[in-house]
mmCIF file of C-alpha atoms in Angstrom:
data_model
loop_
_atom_site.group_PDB
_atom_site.id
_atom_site.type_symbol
_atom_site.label_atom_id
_atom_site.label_comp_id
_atom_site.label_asym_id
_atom_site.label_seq_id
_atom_site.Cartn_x
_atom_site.Cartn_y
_atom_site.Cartn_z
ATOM 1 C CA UNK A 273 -29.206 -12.259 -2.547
ATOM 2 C CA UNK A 274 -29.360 -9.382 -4.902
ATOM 3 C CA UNK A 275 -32.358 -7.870 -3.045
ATOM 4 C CA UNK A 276 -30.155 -8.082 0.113
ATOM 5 C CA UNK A 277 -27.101 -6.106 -1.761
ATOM 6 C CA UNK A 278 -29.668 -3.259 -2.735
ATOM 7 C CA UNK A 279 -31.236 -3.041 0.503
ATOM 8 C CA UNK A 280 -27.436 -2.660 1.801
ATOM 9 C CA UNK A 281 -26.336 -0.337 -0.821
ATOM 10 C CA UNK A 282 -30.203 2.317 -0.189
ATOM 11 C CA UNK A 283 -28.986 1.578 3.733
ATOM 12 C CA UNK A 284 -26.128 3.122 2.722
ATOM 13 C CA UNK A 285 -26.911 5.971 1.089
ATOM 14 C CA UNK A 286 -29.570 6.957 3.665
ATOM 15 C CA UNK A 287 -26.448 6.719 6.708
ATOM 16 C CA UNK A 288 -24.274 9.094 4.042
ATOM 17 C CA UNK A 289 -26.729 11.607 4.126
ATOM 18 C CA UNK A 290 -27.587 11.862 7.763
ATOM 19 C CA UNK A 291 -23.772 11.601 8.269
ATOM 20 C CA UNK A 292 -23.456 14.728 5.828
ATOM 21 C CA UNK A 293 -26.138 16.307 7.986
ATOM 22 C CA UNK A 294 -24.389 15.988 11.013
ATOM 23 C CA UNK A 295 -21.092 17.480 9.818
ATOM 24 C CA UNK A 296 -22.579 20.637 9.282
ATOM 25 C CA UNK A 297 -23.503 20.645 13.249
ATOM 26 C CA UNK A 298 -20.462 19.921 14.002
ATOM 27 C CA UNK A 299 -17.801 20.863 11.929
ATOM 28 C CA UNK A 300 -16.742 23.506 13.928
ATOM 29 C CA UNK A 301 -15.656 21.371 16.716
ATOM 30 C CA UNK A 302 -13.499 20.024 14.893
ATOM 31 C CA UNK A 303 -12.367 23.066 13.176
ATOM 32 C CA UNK A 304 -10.619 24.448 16.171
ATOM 33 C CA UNK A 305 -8.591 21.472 16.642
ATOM 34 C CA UNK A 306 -5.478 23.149 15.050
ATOM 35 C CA UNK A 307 -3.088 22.103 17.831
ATOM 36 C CA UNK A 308 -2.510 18.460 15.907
ATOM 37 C CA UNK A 309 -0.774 18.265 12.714
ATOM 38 C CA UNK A 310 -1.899 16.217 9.494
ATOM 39 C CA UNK A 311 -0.762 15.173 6.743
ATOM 40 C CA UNK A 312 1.546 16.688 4.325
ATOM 41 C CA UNK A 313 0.106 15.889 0.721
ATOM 42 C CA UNK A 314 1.563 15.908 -2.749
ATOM 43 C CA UNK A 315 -0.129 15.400 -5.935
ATOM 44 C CA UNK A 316 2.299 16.745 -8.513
ATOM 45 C CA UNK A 317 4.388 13.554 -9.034
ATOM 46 C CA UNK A 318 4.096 10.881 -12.027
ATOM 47 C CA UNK A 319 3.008 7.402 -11.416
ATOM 48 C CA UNK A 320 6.707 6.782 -12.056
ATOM 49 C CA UNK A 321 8.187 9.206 -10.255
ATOM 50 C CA UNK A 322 6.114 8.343 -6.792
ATOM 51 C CA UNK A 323 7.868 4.529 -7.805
ATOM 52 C CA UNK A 324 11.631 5.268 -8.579
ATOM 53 C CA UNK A 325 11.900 8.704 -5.772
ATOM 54 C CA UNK A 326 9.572 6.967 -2.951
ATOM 55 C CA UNK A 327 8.197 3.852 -2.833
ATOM 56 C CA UNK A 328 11.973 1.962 -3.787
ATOM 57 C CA UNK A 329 14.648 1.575 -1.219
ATOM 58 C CA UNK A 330 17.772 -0.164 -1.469
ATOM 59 C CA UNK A 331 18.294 -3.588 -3.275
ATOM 60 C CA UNK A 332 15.585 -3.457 -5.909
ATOM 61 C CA UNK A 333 15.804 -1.815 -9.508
ATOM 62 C CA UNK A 334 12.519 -1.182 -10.862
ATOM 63 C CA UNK A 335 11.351 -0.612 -14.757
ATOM 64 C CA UNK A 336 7.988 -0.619 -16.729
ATOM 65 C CA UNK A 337 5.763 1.552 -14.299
ATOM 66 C CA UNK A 338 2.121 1.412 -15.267
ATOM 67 C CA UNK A 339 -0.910 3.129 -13.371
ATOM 68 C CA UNK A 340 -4.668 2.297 -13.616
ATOM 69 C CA UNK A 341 -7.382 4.553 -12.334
ATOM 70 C CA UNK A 342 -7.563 8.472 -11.511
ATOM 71 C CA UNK A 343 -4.010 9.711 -11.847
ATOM 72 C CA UNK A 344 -5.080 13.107 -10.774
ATOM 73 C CA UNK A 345 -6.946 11.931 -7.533
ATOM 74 C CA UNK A 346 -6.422 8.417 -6.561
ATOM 75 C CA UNK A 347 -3.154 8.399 -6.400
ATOM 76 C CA UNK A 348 -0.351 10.596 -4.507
ATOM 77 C CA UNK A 349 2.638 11.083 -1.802
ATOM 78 C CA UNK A 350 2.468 11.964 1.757
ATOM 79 C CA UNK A 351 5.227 13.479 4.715
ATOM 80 C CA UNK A 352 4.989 14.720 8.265
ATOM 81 C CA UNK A 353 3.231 10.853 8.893
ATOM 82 C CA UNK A 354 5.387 11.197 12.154
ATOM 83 C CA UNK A 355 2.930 13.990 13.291
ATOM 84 C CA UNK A 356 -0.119 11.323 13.482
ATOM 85 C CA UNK A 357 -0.794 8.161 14.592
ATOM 86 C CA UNK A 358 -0.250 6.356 11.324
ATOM 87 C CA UNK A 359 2.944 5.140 11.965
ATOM 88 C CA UNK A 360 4.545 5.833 8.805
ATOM 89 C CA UNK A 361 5.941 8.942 8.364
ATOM 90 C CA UNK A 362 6.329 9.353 4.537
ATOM 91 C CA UNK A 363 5.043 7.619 1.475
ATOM 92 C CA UNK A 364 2.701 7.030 -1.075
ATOM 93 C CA UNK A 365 -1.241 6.640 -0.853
ATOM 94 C CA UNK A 366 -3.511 4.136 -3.268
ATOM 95 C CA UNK A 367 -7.191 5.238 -2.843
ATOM 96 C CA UNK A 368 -10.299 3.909 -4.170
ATOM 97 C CA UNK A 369 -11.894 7.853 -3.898
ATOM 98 C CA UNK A 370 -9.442 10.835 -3.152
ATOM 99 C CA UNK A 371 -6.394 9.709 -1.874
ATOM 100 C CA UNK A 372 -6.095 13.612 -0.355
ATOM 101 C CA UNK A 373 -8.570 13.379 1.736
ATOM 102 C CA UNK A 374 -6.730 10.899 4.130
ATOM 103 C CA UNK A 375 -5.138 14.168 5.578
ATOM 104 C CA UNK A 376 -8.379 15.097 7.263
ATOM 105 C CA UNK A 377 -9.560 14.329 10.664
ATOM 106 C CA UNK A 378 -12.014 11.206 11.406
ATOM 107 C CA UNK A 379 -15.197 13.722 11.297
ATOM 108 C CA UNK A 380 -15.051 14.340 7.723
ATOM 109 C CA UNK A 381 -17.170 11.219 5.560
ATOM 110 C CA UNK A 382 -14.171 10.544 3.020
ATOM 111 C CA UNK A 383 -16.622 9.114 0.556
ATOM 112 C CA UNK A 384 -16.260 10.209 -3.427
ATOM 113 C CA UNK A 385 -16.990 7.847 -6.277
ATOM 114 C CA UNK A 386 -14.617 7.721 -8.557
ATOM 115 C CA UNK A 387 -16.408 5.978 -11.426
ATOM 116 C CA UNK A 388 -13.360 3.608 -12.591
ATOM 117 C CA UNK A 389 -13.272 0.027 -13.146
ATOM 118 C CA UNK A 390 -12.632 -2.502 -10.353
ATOM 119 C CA UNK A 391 -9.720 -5.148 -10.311
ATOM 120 C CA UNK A 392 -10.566 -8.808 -11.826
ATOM 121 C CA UNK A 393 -7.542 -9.875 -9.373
ATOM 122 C CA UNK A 394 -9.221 -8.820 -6.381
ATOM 123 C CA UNK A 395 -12.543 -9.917 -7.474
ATOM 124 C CA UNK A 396 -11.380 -13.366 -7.120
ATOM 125 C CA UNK A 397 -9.909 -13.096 -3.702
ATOM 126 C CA UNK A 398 -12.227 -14.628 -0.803
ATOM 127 C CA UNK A 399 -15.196 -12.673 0.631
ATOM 128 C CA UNK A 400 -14.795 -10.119 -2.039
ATOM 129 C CA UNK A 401 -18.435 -9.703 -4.484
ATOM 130 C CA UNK A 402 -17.311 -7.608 -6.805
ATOM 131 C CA UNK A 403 -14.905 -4.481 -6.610
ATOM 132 C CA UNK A 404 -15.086 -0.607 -8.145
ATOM 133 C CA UNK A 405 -13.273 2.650 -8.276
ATOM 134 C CA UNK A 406 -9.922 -0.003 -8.799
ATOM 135 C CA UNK A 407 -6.116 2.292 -8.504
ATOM 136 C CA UNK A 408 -3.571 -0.005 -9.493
ATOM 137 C CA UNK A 409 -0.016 0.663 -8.956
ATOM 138 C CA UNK A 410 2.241 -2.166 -11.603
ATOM 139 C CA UNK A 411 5.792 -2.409 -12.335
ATOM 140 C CA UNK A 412 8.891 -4.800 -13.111
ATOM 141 C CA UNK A 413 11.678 -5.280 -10.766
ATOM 142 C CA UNK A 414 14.818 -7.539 -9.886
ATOM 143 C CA UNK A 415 15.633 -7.592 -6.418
ATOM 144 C CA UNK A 416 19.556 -8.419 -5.266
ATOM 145 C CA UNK A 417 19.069 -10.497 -2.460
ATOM 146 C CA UNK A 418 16.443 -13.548 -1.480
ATOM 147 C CA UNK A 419 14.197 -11.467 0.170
ATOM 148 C CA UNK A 420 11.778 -8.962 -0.640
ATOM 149 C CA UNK A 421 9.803 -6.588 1.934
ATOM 150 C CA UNK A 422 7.679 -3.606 2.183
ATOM 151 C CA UNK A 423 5.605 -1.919 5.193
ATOM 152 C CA UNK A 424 2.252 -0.194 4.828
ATOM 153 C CA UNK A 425 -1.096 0.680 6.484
ATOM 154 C CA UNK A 426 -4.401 -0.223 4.843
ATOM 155 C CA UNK A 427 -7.198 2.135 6.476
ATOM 156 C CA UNK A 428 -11.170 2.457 5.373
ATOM 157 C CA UNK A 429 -13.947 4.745 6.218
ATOM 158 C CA UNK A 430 -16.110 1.406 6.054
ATOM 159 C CA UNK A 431 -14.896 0.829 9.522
ATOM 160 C CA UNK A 432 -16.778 0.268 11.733
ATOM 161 C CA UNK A 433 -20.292 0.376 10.739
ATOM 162 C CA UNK A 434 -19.864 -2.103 7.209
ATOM 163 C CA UNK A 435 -17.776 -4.844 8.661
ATOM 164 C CA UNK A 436 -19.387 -7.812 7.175
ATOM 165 C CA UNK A 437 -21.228 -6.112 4.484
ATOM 166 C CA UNK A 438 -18.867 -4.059 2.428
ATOM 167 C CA UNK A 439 -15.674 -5.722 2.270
ATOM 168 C CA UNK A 440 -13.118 -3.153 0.936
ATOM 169 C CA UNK A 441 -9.857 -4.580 -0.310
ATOM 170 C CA UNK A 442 -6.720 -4.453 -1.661
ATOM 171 C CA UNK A 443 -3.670 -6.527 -2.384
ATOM 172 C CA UNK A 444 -0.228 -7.022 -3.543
ATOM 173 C CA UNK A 445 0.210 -9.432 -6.053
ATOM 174 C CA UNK A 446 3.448 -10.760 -7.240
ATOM 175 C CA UNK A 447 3.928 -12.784 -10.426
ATOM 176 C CA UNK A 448 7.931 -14.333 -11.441
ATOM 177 C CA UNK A 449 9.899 -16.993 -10.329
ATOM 178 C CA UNK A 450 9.130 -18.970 -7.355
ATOM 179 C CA UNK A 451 12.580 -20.554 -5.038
ATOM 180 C CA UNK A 452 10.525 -23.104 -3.991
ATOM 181 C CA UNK A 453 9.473 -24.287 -7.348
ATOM 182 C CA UNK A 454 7.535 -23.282 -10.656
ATOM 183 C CA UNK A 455 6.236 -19.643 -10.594
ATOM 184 C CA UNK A 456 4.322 -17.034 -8.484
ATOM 185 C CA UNK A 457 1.135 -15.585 -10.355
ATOM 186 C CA UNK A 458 -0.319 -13.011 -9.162
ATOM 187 C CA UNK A 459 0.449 -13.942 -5.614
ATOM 188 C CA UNK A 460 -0.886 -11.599 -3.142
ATOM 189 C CA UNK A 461 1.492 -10.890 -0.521
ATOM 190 C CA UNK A 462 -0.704 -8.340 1.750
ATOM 191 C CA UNK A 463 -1.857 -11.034 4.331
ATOM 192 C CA UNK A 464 -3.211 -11.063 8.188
ATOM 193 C CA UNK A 465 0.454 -11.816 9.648
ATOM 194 C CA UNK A 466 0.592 -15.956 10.588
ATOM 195 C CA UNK A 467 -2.608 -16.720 8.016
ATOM 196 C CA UNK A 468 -3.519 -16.894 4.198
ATOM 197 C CA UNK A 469 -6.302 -14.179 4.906
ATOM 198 C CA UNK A 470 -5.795 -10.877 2.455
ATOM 199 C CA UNK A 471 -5.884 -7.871 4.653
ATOM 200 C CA UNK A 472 -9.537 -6.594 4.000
ATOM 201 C CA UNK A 473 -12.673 -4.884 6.148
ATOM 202 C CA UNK A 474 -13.897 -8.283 7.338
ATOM 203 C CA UNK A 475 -10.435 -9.905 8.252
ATOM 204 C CA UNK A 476 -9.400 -7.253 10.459
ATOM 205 C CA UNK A 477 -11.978 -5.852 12.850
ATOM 206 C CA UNK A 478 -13.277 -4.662 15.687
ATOM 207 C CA UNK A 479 -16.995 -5.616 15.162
ATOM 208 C CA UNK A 480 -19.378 -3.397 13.777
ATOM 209 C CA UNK A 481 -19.644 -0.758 17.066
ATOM 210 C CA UNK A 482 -15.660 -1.665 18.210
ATOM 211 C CA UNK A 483 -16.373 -3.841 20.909
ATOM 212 C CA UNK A 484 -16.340 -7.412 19.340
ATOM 213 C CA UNK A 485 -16.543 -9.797 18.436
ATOM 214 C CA UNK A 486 -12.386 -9.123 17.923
ATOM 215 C CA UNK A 487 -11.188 -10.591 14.166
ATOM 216 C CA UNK A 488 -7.337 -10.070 14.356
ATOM 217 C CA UNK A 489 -7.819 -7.123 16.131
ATOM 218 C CA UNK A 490 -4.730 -6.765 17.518
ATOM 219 C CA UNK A 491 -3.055 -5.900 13.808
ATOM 220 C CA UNK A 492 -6.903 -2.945 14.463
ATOM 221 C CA UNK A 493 -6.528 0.490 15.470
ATOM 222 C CA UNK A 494 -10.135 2.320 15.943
ATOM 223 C CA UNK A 495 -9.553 6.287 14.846
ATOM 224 C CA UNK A 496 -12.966 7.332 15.198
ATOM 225 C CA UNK A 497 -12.659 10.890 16.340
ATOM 226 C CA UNK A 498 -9.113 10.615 15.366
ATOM 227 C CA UNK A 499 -7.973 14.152 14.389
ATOM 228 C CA UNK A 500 -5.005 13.310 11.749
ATOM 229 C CA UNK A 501 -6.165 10.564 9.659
ATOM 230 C CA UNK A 502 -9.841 10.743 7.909
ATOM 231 C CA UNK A 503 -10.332 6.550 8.230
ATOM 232 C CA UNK A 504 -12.157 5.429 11.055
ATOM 233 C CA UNK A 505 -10.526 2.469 11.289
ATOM 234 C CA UNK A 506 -6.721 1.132 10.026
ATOM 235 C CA UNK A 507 -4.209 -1.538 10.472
ATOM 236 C CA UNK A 508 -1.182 -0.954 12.302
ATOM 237 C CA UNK A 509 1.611 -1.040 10.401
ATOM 238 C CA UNK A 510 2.125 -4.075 8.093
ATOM 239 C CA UNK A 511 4.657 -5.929 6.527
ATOM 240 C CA UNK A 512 4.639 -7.690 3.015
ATOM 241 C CA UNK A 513 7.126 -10.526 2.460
ATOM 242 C CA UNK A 514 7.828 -12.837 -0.692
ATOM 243 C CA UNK A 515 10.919 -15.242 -1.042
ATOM 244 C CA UNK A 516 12.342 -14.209 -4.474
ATOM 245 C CA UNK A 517 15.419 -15.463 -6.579
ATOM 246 C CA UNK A 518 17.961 -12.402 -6.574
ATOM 247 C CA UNK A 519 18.789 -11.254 -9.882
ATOM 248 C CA UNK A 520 15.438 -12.620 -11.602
ATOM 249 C CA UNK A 521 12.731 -10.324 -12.774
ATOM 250 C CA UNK A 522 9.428 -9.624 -11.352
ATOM 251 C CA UNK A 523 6.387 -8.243 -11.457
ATOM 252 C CA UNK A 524 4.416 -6.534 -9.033
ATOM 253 C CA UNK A 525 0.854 -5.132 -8.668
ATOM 254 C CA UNK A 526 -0.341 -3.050 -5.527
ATOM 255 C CA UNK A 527 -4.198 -2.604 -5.836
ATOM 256 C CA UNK A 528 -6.770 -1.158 -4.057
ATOM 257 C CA UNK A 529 -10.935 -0.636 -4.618
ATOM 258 C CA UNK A 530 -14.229 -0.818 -3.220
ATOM 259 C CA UNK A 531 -16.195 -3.516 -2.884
ATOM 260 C CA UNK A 532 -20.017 -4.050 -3.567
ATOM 261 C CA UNK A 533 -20.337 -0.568 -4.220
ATOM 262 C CA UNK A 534 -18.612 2.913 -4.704
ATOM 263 C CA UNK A 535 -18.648 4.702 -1.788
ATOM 264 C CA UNK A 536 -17.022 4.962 1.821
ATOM 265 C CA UNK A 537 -13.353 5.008 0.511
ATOM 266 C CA UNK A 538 -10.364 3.076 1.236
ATOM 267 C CA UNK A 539 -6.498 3.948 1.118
ATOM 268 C CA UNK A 540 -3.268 1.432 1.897
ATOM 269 C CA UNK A 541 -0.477 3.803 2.709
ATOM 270 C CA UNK A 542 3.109 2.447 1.487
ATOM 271 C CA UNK A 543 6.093 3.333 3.727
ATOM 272 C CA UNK A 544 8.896 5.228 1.265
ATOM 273 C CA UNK A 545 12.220 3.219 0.715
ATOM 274 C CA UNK A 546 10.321 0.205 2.273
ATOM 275 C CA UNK A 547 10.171 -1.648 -1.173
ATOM 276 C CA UNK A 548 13.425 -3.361 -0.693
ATOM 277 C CA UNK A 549 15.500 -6.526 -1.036
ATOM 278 C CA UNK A 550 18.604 -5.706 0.717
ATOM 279 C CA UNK A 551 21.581 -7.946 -0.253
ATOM 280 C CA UNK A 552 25.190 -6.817 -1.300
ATOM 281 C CA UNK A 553 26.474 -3.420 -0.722
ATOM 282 C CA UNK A 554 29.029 -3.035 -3.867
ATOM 283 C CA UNK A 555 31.833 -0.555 -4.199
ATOM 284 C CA UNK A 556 35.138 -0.120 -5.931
ATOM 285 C CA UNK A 557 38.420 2.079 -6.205
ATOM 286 C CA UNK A 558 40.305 2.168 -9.373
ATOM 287 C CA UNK A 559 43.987 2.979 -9.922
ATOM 288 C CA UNK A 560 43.511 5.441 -12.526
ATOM 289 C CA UNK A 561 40.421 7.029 -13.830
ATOM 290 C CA UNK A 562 39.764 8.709 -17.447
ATOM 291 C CA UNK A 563 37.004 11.935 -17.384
ATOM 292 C CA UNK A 564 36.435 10.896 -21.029
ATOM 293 C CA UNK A 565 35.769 7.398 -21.110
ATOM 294 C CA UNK A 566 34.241 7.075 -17.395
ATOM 295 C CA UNK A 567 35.691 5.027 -14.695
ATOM 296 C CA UNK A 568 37.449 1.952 -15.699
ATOM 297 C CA UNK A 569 38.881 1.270 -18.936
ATOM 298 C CA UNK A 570 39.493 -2.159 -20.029
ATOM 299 C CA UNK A 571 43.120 -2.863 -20.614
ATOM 300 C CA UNK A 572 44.525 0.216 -18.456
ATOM 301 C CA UNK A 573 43.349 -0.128 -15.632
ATOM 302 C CA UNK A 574 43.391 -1.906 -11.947
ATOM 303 C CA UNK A 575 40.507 -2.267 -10.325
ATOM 304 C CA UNK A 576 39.545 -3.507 -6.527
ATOM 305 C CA UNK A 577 35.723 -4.202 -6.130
ATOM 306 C CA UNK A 578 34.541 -4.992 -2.813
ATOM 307 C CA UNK A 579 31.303 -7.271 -2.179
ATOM 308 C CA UNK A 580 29.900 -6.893 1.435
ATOM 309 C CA UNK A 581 26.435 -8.637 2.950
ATOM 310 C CA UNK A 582 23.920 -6.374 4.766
ATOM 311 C CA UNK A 583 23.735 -8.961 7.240
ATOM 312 C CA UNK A 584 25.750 -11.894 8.356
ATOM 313 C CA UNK A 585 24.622 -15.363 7.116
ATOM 314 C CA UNK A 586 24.613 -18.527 7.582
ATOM 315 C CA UNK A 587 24.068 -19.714 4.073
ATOM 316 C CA UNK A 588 26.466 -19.468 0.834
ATOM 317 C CA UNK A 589 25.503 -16.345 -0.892
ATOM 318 C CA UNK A 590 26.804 -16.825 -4.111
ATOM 319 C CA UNK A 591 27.750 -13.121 -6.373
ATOM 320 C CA UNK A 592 27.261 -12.763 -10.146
ATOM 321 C CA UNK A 593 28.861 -9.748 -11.440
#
C-alpha cells in the first residue's frame, strides 16, 4: 500500500508541473477575461474578529476563539460572492494552502504547501489516510433556541482528476450537550444531506473526467474553466444542522486539510451571519431611565419586557431570564 501512495503522490507532482507548463501558454486567455468579477478578499482581520463581525448571526453568543494553522494565509474574509457562481455572497474562507487564491479563475493550479500539522479529528473520519496543512477555526458558544444552523461551500482543486485517490476533507465538529441524551463529542455536522457521509472529494463527485460514475452529484458543481472561483470542482451550497439545548454551552470546531499529501488545495467557504440559532427576539421599555446608572434601576423603576418567537410553534418554548 505504501508503494501505491508514493507512486500517487510522484504522479502527482509530474501532473503539477505539466499543469504549471501549460499556464504559461495560456495565461493570457484568461487574462483578458476582465468582463466577470471575483472575489473581494480580506486578510487584515483576527481569528476573532472574522468570528464575532462575520461568521455569527443572530441567536448565538460566542467566546474563547482559538485558530490553528497559518493565520496570515490560511485563513480570511470574502464579499462581492454575489458576482460568481458560489452562491454565497460574503464570508469567511478555511484553506488548507492560500485561502486568497480562491479569488482566481479555474486556470490558475491553486496548489501551495503550507507545511502545518493535519487534524487528528479528521484523521479518524472514514476514507481519510492521513491529513496535512490542517486550519482550524474553534470556539465556545450558547445558542438561544433548539436549533443550530450554518450554510457553506466546500470546493477543491483535487476535483476532478484525484477523486478516489486524494480525499481532501474537512468538518464541523460539535462537542456539548446532546437533547436526545448524554453528550455530543466532536460530532461532525458537515454531512452529504439525507446520509452520515462527511462532505469530502470522494463523497461528492462527478467521477474522475465529470461524466460518472455520479456520487451525490447533484449537491456537485464542475467549475473547470470557471472564471470566478480557482476550484475546479465545489458543492453547492450546504447546510449544517445540530439539535442543541438553548442556553447550554458548546463547542465548536470547523476544520479543513489535505489529505495523503500537501498539495492541490482545498477551501469550505462559510456564509456570514449564517452561524445562528434563532429563538426569542427580546426587547423592553422602561418608565424612567438614569444616564448614570444605565437603564433600569432596581427599586425605581417599571419595566415592560417583551419575549417574541422567530417563528410560530407548536411546542412549549419555555423562557429563562
Amino acid at each position: 500500500m505504501a508503494y501505491d501512495n508514493t507512486l500517487m503522490v510522484i504522479s502527482k507532482q509530474i501532473y503539477t508541473w505539466l499543469c504549471s507548463k501549460i499556464l504559461i501558454a495560456v495565461i493570457m486567455v484568461f487574462t483578458t477575461s476582465s468582463g466577470y468579477s471575483q472575489l473581494i478578499i480580506d486578510n487584515t482581520m483576527t481569528p476573532q474578529e472574522l468570528v464575532e463581525n462575520i461568521l455569527v448571526g443572530t441567536g448565538v453568543s460566542v467566546f474563547n476563539v482559538t485558530y490553528t494553522g497559518d493565520p496570515n494565509v490560511a485563513i480570511c474574509s470574502f464579499s462581492n460572492g454575489n458576482t460568481t457562481n458560489l452562491g454565497i455572497d460574503e464570508g469567511i474562507i478555511l484553506s488548507s494552502g492560500i485561502a486568497g487564491d480562491a479569488a482566481n479563475n479555474a486556470g490558475m493550479n491553486a496548489s501551495t504547501i503550507n507545511g502545518t500539522a493535519g487534524d487528528p479529528d479528521l484523521d479518524l473520519l472514514p476514507g481519510v489516510l492521513g491529513t496535512n496543512d490542517a486550519s482550524t477555526l474553534e470556539f465556545d458558544f450558547i445558542p438561544q433556541s433548539d436549533t443550530l444552523t450554518f450554510r457553506y461551500v466546500f470546493g477543491s482543486e483535487e476535483y476532478p482528476e484525484f477523486v478516489n485517490q486524494f480525499n481532501d476533507v474537512f468538518a464541523f465538529f460539535i462537542s456539548g450537550p446532546n437533547p436526545a441524551g448524554g453528550n455530543y463529542v466532536n460530532e461532525n455536522i458537515a454531512l452529504v444531506p439525507g446520509t452520515t457521509l462527511p462532505v469530502t472529494i470522494n463523497n461528492v463527485n462527478n467521477g474522475t473526467a465529470n461524466n460518472g460514475p455520479c456520487v451525490n452529484c447533484a449537491y456537485y458543481i464542475d467549475n473547470t474553466g470557471g472564471t470566478t472561483i480557482v476550484y475546479d470542482g465545489f458543492t453547492v451550497v450546504l447546510e449544517a444542522v445540530a439539535i442543541v439545548t438553548p442556553c447550554s454551552t458548546y463547542h465548536m470546531k470547523l476544520t479543513i486539510a489535505d489529505d495523503l499529501d500537501s498539495s492541490f488545495d482545498s477551501g469550505v467557504f462559510l456564509e456570514a451571519n449564517s452561524f445562528s440559532a434563532e429563538g426569542l427576539n427580546i426587547s423592553s421599555t422602561f418608565s424612567s431611565s438614569s444616564i448614570s446608572y444605565g437603564s433600569l434601576i432596581e427599586g425605581c423603576n417599571d419595566a415592560t419586557i417583551y419575549f417574541e418567537l422567530v417563528d410560530t410553534l407548536v411546542y412549549d418554548y419555555p423562557i429563562y431570564f
